[in-house]
Every structure is written in structure tokens, then in C-alpha cells.
Short mmCIF file of C-alpha atoms in Angstrom, two decimals:
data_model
loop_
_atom_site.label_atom_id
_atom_site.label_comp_id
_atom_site.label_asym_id
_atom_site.label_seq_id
_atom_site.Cartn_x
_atom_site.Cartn_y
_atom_site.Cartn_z
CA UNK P 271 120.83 102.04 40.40
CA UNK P 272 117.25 101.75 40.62
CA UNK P 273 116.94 100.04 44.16
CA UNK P 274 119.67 103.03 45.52
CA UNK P 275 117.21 105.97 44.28
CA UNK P 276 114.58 104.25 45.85
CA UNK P 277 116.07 104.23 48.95
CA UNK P 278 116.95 107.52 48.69
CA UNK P 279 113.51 108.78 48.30
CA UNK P 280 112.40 106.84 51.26
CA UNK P 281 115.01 108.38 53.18
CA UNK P 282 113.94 112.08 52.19
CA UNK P 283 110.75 111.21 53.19
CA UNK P 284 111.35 109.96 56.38
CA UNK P 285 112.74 113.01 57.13
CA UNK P 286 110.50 115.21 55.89
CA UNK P 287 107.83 113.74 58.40
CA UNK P 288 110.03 114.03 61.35
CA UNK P 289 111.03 117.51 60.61
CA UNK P 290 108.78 119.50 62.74
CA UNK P 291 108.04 123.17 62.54
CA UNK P 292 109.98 125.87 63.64
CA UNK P 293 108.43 127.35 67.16
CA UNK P 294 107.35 130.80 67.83
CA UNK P 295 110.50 131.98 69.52
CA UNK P 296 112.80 130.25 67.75
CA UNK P 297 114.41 132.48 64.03
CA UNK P 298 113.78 131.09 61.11
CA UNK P 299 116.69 129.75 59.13
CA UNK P 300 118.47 132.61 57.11
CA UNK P 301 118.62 131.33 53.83
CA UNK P 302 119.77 133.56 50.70
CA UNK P 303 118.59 137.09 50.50
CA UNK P 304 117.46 136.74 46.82
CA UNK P 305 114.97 133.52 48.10
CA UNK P 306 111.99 134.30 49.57
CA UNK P 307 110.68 133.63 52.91
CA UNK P 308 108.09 130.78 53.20
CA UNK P 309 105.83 130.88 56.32
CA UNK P 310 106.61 127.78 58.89
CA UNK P 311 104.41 124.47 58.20
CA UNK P 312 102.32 123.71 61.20
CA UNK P 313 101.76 119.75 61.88
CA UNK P 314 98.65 119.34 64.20
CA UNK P 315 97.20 115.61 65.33
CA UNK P 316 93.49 115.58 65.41
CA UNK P 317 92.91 114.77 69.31
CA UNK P 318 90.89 110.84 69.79
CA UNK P 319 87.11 110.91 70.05
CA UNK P 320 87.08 109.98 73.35
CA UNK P 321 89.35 111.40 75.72
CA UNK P 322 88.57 109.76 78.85
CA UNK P 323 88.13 106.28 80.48
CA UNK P 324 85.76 104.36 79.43
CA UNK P 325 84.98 102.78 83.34
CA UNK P 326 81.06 101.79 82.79
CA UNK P 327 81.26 99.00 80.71
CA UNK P 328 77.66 98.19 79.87
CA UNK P 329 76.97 96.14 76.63
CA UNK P 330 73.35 95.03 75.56
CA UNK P 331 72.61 92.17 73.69
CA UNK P 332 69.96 92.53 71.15
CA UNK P 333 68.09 89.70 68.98
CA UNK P 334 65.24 87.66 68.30
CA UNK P 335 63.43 85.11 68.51
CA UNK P 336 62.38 82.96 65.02
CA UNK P 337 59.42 83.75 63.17
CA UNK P 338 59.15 87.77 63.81
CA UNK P 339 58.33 89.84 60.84
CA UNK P 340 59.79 92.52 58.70
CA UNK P 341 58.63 95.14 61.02
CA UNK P 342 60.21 94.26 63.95
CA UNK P 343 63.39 93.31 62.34
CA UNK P 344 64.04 96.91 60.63
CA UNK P 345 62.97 98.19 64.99
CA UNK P 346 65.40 95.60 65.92
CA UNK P 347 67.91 96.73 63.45
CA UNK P 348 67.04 100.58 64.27
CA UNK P 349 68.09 100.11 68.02
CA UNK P 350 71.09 98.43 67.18
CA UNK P 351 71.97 101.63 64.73
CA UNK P 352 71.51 104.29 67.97
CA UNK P 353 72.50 102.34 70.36
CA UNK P 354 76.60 101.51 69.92
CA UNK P 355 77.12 99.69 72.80
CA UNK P 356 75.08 97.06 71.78
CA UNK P 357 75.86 93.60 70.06
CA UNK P 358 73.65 91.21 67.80
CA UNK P 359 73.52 87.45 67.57
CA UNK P 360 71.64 85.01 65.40
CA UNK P 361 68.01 84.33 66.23
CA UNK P 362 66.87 82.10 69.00
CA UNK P 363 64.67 79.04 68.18
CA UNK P 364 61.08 78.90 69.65
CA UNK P 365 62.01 74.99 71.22
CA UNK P 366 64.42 77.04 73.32
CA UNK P 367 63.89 78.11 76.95
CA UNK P 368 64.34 81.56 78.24
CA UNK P 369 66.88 81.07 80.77
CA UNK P 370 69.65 80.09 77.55
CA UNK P 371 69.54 83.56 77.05
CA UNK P 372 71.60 84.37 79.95
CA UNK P 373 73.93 81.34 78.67
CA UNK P 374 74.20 83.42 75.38
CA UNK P 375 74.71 86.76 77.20
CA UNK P 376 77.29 85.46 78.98
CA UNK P 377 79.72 84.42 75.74
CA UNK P 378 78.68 87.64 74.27
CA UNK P 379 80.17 89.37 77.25
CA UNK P 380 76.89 91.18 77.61
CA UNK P 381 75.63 92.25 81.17
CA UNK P 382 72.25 93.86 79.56
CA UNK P 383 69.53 92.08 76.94
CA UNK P 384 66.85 93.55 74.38
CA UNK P 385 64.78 89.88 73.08
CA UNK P 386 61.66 90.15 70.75
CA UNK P 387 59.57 87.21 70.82
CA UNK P 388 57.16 86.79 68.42
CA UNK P 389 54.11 84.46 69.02
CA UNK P 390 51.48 83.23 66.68
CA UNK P 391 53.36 85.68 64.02
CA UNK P 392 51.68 88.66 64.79
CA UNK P 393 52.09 89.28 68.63
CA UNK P 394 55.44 90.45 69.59
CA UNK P 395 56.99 90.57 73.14
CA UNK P 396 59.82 92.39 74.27
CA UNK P 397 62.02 91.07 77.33
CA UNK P 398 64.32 93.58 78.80
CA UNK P 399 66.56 92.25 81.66
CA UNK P 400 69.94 92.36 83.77
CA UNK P 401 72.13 89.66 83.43
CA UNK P 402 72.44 87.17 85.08
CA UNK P 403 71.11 88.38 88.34
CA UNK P 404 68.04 90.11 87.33
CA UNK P 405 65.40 92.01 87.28
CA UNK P 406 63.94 91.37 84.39
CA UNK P 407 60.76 92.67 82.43
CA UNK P 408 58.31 91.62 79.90
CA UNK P 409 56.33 93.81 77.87
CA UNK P 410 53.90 93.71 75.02
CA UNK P 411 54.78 95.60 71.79
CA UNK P 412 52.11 97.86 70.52
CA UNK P 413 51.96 100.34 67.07
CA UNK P 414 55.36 99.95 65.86
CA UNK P 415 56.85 102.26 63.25
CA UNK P 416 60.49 101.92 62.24
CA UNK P 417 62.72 104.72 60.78
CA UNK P 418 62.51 103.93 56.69
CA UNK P 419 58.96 103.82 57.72
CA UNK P 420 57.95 107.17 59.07
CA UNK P 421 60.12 109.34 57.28
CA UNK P 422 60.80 112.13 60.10
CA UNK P 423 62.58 114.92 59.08
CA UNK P 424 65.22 114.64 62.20
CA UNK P 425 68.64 113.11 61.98
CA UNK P 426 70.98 112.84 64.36
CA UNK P 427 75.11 112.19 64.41
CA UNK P 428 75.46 107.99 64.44
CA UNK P 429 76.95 106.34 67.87
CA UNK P 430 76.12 110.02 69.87
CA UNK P 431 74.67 109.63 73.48
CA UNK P 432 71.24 110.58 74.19
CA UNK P 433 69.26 111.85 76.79
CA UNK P 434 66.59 110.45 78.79
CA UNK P 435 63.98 111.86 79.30
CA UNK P 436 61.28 110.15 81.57
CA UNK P 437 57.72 111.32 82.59
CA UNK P 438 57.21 112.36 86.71
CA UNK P 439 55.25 109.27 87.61
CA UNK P 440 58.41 107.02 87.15
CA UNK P 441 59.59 108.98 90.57
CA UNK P 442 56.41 108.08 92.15
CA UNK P 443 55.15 104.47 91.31
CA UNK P 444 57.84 101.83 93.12
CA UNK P 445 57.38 99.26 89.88
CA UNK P 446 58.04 102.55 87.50
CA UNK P 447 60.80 103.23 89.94
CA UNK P 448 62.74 100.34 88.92
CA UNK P 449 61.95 100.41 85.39
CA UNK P 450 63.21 103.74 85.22
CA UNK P 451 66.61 102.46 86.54
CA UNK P 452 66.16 99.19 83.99
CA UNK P 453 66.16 101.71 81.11
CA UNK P 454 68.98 104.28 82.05
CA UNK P 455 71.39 100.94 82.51
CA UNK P 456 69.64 99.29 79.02
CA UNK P 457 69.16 102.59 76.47
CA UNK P 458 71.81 104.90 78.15
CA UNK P 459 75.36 104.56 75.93
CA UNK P 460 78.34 104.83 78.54
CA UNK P 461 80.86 107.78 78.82
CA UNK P 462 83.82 107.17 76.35
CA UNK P 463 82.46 104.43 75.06
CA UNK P 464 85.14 103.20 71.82
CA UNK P 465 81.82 103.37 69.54
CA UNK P 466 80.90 106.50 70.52
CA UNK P 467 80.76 109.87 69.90
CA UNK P 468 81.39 113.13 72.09
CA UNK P 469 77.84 114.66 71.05
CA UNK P 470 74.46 114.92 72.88
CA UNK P 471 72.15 115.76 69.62
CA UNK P 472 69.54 113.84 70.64
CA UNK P 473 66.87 112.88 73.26
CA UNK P 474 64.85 109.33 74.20
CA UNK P 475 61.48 110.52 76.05
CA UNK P 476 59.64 107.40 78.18
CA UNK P 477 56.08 108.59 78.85
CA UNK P 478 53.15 107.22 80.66
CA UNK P 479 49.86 107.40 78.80
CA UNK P 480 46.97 105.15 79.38
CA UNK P 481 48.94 102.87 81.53
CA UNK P 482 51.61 102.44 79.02
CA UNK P 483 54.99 103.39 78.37
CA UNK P 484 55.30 105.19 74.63
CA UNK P 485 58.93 105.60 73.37
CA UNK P 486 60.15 108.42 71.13
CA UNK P 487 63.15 109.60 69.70
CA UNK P 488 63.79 113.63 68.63
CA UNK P 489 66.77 115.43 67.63
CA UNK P 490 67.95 118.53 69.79
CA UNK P 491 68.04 121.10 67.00
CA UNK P 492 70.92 123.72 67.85
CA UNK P 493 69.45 127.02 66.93
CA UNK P 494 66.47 127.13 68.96
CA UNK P 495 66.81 123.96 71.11
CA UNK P 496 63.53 122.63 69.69
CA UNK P 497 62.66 119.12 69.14
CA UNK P 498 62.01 117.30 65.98
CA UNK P 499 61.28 113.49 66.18
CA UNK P 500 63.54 110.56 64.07
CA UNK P 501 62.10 107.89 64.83
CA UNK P 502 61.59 104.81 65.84
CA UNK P 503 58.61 104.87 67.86
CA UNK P 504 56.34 102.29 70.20
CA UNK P 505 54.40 101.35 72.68
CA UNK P 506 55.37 99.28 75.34
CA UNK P 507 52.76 97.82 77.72
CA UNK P 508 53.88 96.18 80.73
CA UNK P 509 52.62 92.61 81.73
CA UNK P 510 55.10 91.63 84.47
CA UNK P 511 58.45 92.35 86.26
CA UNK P 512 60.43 89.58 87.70
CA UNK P 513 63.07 89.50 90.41
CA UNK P 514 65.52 86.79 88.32
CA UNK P 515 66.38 86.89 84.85
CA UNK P 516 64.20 85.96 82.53
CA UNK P 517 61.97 84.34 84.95
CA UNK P 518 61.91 84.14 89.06
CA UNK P 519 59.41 85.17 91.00
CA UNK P 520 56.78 87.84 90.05
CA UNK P 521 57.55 91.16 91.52
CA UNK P 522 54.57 93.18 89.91
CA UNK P 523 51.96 92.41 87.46
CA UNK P 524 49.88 94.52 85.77
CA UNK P 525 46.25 94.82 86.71
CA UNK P 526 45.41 96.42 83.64
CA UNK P 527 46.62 94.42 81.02
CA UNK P 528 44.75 92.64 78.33
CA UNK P 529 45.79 89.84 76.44
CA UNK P 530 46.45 89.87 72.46
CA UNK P 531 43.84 87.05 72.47
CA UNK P 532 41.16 88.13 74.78
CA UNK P 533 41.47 91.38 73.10
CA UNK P 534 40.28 89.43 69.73
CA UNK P 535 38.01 87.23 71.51
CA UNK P 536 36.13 90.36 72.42
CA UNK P 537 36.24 91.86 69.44
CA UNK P 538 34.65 88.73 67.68
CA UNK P 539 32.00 88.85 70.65
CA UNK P 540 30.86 92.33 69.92
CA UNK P 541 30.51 91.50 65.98
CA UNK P 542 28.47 88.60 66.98
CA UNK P 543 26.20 90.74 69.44
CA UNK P 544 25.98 93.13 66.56
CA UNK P 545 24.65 90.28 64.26
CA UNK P 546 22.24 88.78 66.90
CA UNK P 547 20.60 92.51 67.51
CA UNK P 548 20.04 92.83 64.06
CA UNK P 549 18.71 89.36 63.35
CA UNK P 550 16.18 89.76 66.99
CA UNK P 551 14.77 93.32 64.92
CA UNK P 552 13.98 91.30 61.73
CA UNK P 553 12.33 88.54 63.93
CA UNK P 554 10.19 91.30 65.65
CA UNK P 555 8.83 93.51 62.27
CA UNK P 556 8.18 89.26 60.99
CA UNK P 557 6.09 88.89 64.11
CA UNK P 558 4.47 92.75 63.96
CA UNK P 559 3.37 92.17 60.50
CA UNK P 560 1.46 88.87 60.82
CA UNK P 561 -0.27 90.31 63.99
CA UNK P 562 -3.73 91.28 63.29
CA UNK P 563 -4.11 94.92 62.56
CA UNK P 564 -6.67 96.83 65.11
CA UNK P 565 -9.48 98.34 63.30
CA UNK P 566 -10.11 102.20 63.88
CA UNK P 567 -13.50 103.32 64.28
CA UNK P 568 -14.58 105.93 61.81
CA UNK P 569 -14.55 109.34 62.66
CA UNK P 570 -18.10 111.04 61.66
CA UNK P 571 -16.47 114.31 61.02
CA UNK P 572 -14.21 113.38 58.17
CA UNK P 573 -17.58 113.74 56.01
CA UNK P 574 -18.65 117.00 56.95
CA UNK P 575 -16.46 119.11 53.90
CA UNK P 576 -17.10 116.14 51.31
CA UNK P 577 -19.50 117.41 48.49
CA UNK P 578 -21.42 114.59 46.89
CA UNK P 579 -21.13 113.90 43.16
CA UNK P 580 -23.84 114.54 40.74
CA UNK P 581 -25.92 111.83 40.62
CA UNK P 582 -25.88 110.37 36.67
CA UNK P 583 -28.62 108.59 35.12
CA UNK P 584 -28.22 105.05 34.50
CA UNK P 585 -29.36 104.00 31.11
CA UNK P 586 -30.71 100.12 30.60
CA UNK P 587 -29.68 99.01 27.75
CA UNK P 588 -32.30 96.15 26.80
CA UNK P 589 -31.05 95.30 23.04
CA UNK P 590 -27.68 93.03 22.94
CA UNK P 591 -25.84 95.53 20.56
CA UNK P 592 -24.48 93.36 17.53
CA UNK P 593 -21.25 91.66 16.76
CA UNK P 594 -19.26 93.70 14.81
CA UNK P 595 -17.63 90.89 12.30
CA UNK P 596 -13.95 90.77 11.85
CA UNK P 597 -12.57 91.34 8.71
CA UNK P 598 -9.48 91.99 6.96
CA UNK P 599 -10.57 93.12 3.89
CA UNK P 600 -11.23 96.19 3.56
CA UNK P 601 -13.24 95.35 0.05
CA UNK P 602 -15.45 93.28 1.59
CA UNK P 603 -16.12 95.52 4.94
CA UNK P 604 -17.21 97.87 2.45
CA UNK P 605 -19.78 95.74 0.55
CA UNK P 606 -21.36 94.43 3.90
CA UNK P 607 -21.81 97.65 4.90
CA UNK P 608 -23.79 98.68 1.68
CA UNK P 609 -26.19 95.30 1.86
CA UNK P 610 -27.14 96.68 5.79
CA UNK P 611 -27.76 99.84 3.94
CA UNK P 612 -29.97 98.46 1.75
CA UNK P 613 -31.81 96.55 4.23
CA UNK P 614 -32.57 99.22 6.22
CA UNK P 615 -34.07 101.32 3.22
CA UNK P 616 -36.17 98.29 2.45
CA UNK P 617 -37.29 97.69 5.91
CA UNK P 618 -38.33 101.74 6.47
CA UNK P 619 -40.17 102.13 2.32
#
């Protein structure tokens, strides 16, 4: 009995879901006149978030090298979060060589790569590259701050496409030129992408600024259209572009950059100029003071408003004034003073 009324209430509800609702022109069903009439129940299926093709199938691979730090793990991590056509692997060991990487892209089914390399544990590198034909691009990592770690007020809708923004002088420089097509293919998430979302909230601005690319990220607010920035930002600067993929020849390298060690090694210099100008001043007030000092003539004027002093006569004292003996007593004080009394009565009767 209890498997039948089971079955039973499966059937009902079977056909309570295909039942659909009664259409505009059609007449309700007349049911008794004492009943009353309920409206008709609407069913409506929420359309699917992305509506077209998804034709440009572009998926970046994003990881590391070992030894990075916490900092560039949580920027690593925060790229990953806004951009959802992108895919993560384990980190790459240092022994490795560069060119594995378009090995690993390959089983990843990646045609795009994002790969920090860290060096000496405090210089960081970022590759970005097309593969496996190329170009590729290798930049140096400057004043990185991560989302947790700025705190922006912004937020924007996860997995929505951005817009990029770049600064005029991409459209003028050749070598800016192609990076400007490296990061629409690399930061720019495909139309009806599965991952994504059907939103443009927010924008990623590339501007040039003291030969160096600085990346931000704001959030379009709606009321106004104004900008508020989420984070993460950095600085890229740009050491060399290369026709193959992670390697090749050199297409462009950058006159102005510096390297992380030659920027220390200068930095040391000038602290050692510092303490060498200092020590050469000590040496010189040393050598001024044991010089032999020039003697000034005296000026004959300086004595024309000094008033001379009263001139004092000087006594000679020609008796050797006595001892005055020391004694404790004051008893005995006393009684030599009387006997040099006496004396001096006898001596004057």
C-alpha cells in the first residue's frame, strides 16, 4: 500500500509540472459558481547567461615560477579571479627552461600565457606571450599592491568583461603598437565566454608614464559613470620583445631600462661617496687645525676709548708674618693666646 501511494504522488507531480498555464485568449476552465476564481500560474525559464556563440576561444595560462613570494602570489591569484578565461597550473621549477612552457600551454589547451619569475627572491619578472608562435614579452614588475592589500572601495560583478583602456602613444610607437594588440588578446575575456558574465562594470587602463606601462583596475559606477579603482595595481617596465615564444630573436629592447642589480649597485655607490665626502671634510678641519695660525697685527685704535685703572700702591711687606699653629682645642687656643698677651704687656711696661 505504501509503494502504490508513492507512486501516486509522483504521478500528480509529474503532472503538475507539465501542466502549463492557460494563455491569454484561451477561457479559463468554468468550475463551480460557489468556488472562486484563482488567477492563471505563469511558468517563466530564466534565459542562459550567454546567449550567443562563444567563436573566440582564447584561454591564458597563468602561473609561476618557484620561489616567488606572498605578494605576487595573492597578484597572481587576483588575475586569475577577473580574468575567467584563464587556467592555473602548478609552479615551474627554476632548473627548467623557458621554452617547456609552451610544452605546458599546449596540454592546458592554452593559446595565451601570464609567467612570474622570481629571481634572487625579491626581483620578479613577468613573461607575457602567444603560443606557440610568438611574440612574446618580458617585463620587470615594479610596486605591486594586490586587492586584500589596498582596500579600494570598488567592486565589481565576478567573471564580467572589462574594458581597455590604453593611453594614445600605444597608436604611435610600433613596439607599443604590438603590445597593445599582446594585451587586448591576453587581458580581454571573449564574447560568451561559459565563465562569463553579460556585464561591462568595469575598466583596465594601460598608461605610459616615465617609460613604463602602469596597470589599473576601476569600477564603472552606474549613476554618474565615474570611476572608482579595485585594485590590483603595477608597474610594468619593459626590457625586451621577442619575435618567438619565450625566446627568438630580439625585436625591441629597451634603451631605458635599468637592471634590479645595477640599480642597487648604484645605490651602494652613492652611500659610499656620501661616506668618503664626509670622511675628506674631517681630514681637512685635522689638517686646518694643526696649520700654524697667522698672527694679526694690532690695531692702534682699539686703545683709544680704554680708561686706565687707578694705579694702587704696592705695599712691601718686609716681616715674614707668623705661623698661625694648628690646634684643635679650643682650651688650649685660648691659653696661648693669653701667654702672647702677656708677653706683649711685658715687652711694652
Amino acid at each position: 500500500m505504501a509503494a502504490k501511494r508513492k507512486r501516486a504522488a509522483l504521478a500528480a507531480g509529474k503532472a503538475k509540472r507539465a501542466r502549463s498555464a492557460p494563455s491569454a485568449g484561451e477561457a479559463a476552465p468554468e468550475g463551480d459558481p460557489g468556488e472562486r476564481s484563482t488567477p492563471p500560474q505563469e511558468y517563466s525559464i530564466p534565459p542562459p547567461v550567454s546567449q550567443g556563440k562563444w567563436k573566440n576561444k582564447e584561454r591564458v595560462l597563468i602561473f609561476s615560477s618557484r620561489g616567488i613570494n606572498f605578494r605576487t602570489r595573492h597578484l597572481m591569484q587576483d588575475l586569475r579571479t577577473l580574468m575567467p578565461h584563464s587556467k592555473a597550473d602548478t609552479k615551474m621549477d627554476r632548473k627548467d627552461q623557458l621554452f617547456v612552457i609552451n610544452e605546458v600551454c599546449e596540454m592546458k589547451n592554452c593559446n595565451k600565457c601570464i609567467f612570474f619569475e622570481a629571481k634572487k627572491k625579491q626581483d620578479l619578472y613577468m613573461w607575457l606571450s602567444n603560443t606557440p608562435q610568438g611574440p612574446s614579452a618580458k617585463f620587470l614588475v615594479q610596486n605591486v599592491h594586490t586587492l586584500a592589500e589596498l582596500k579600494m572601495t570598488g567592486n565589481c560583478l565576478r567573471g564580467s568583461r572589462p574594458l581597455l583602456s590604453f593611453d594614445p602613444i600605444f597608436d604611435r610607437e610600433p613596439h607599443y603598437a604590438l603590445l597593445k594588440e599582446l594585451f587586448i588578446q591576453i587581458f580581454g575575456t571573449p564574447q560568451y565566454h561559459p565563465k562569463s558574465q553579460p556585464f561591462v562594470d568595469h575598466v583596465f587602463t594601460f598608461t605610459v608614464t616615465d617609460e613604463r606601462i602602469w596597470f589599473r583596475n576601476y569600477q564603472i559606477i552606474e549613476e554618474d559613470a565615474s570611476l572608482v579603482e579595485i585594485g590590483p595595481r603595477f608597474v610594468l617596465n619593459l626590457i625586451k620583445i621577442f619575435q618567438g615564444s619565450f625566446g627568438g630573436p630580439t625585436l625591441y629592447e629597451n634603451p631605458h631600462y635599468q637592471s634590479p642589480n645595477m640599480h642597487r649597485r648604484l645605490l651602494r655607490l652613492s652611500v659610499a661617496a656620501k661616506f668618503r665626502e664626509k670622511q675628506q671634510v674631517k681630514e681637512v678641519q685635522k689638517i686646518k687645525k694643526k696649520g700654524t695660525k697667522v698672527l694679526v697685527e694690532e690695531d692702534p685704535t682699539e686703545v683709544v676709548f680704554e680708561t686706565p685703572a687707578e694705579e694702587k700702591p704696592v705695599e712691601i711687606q718686609l716681616v715674614k708674618p707668623e705661623s698661625k699653629p694648628i690646634v684643635k682645642d679650643k682650651k688650649k687656643l685660648r691659653k696661648i693666646q693669653r701667654k702672647k698677651q702677656k708677653k706683649l704687656f711685658r715687652t711694652e711696661g
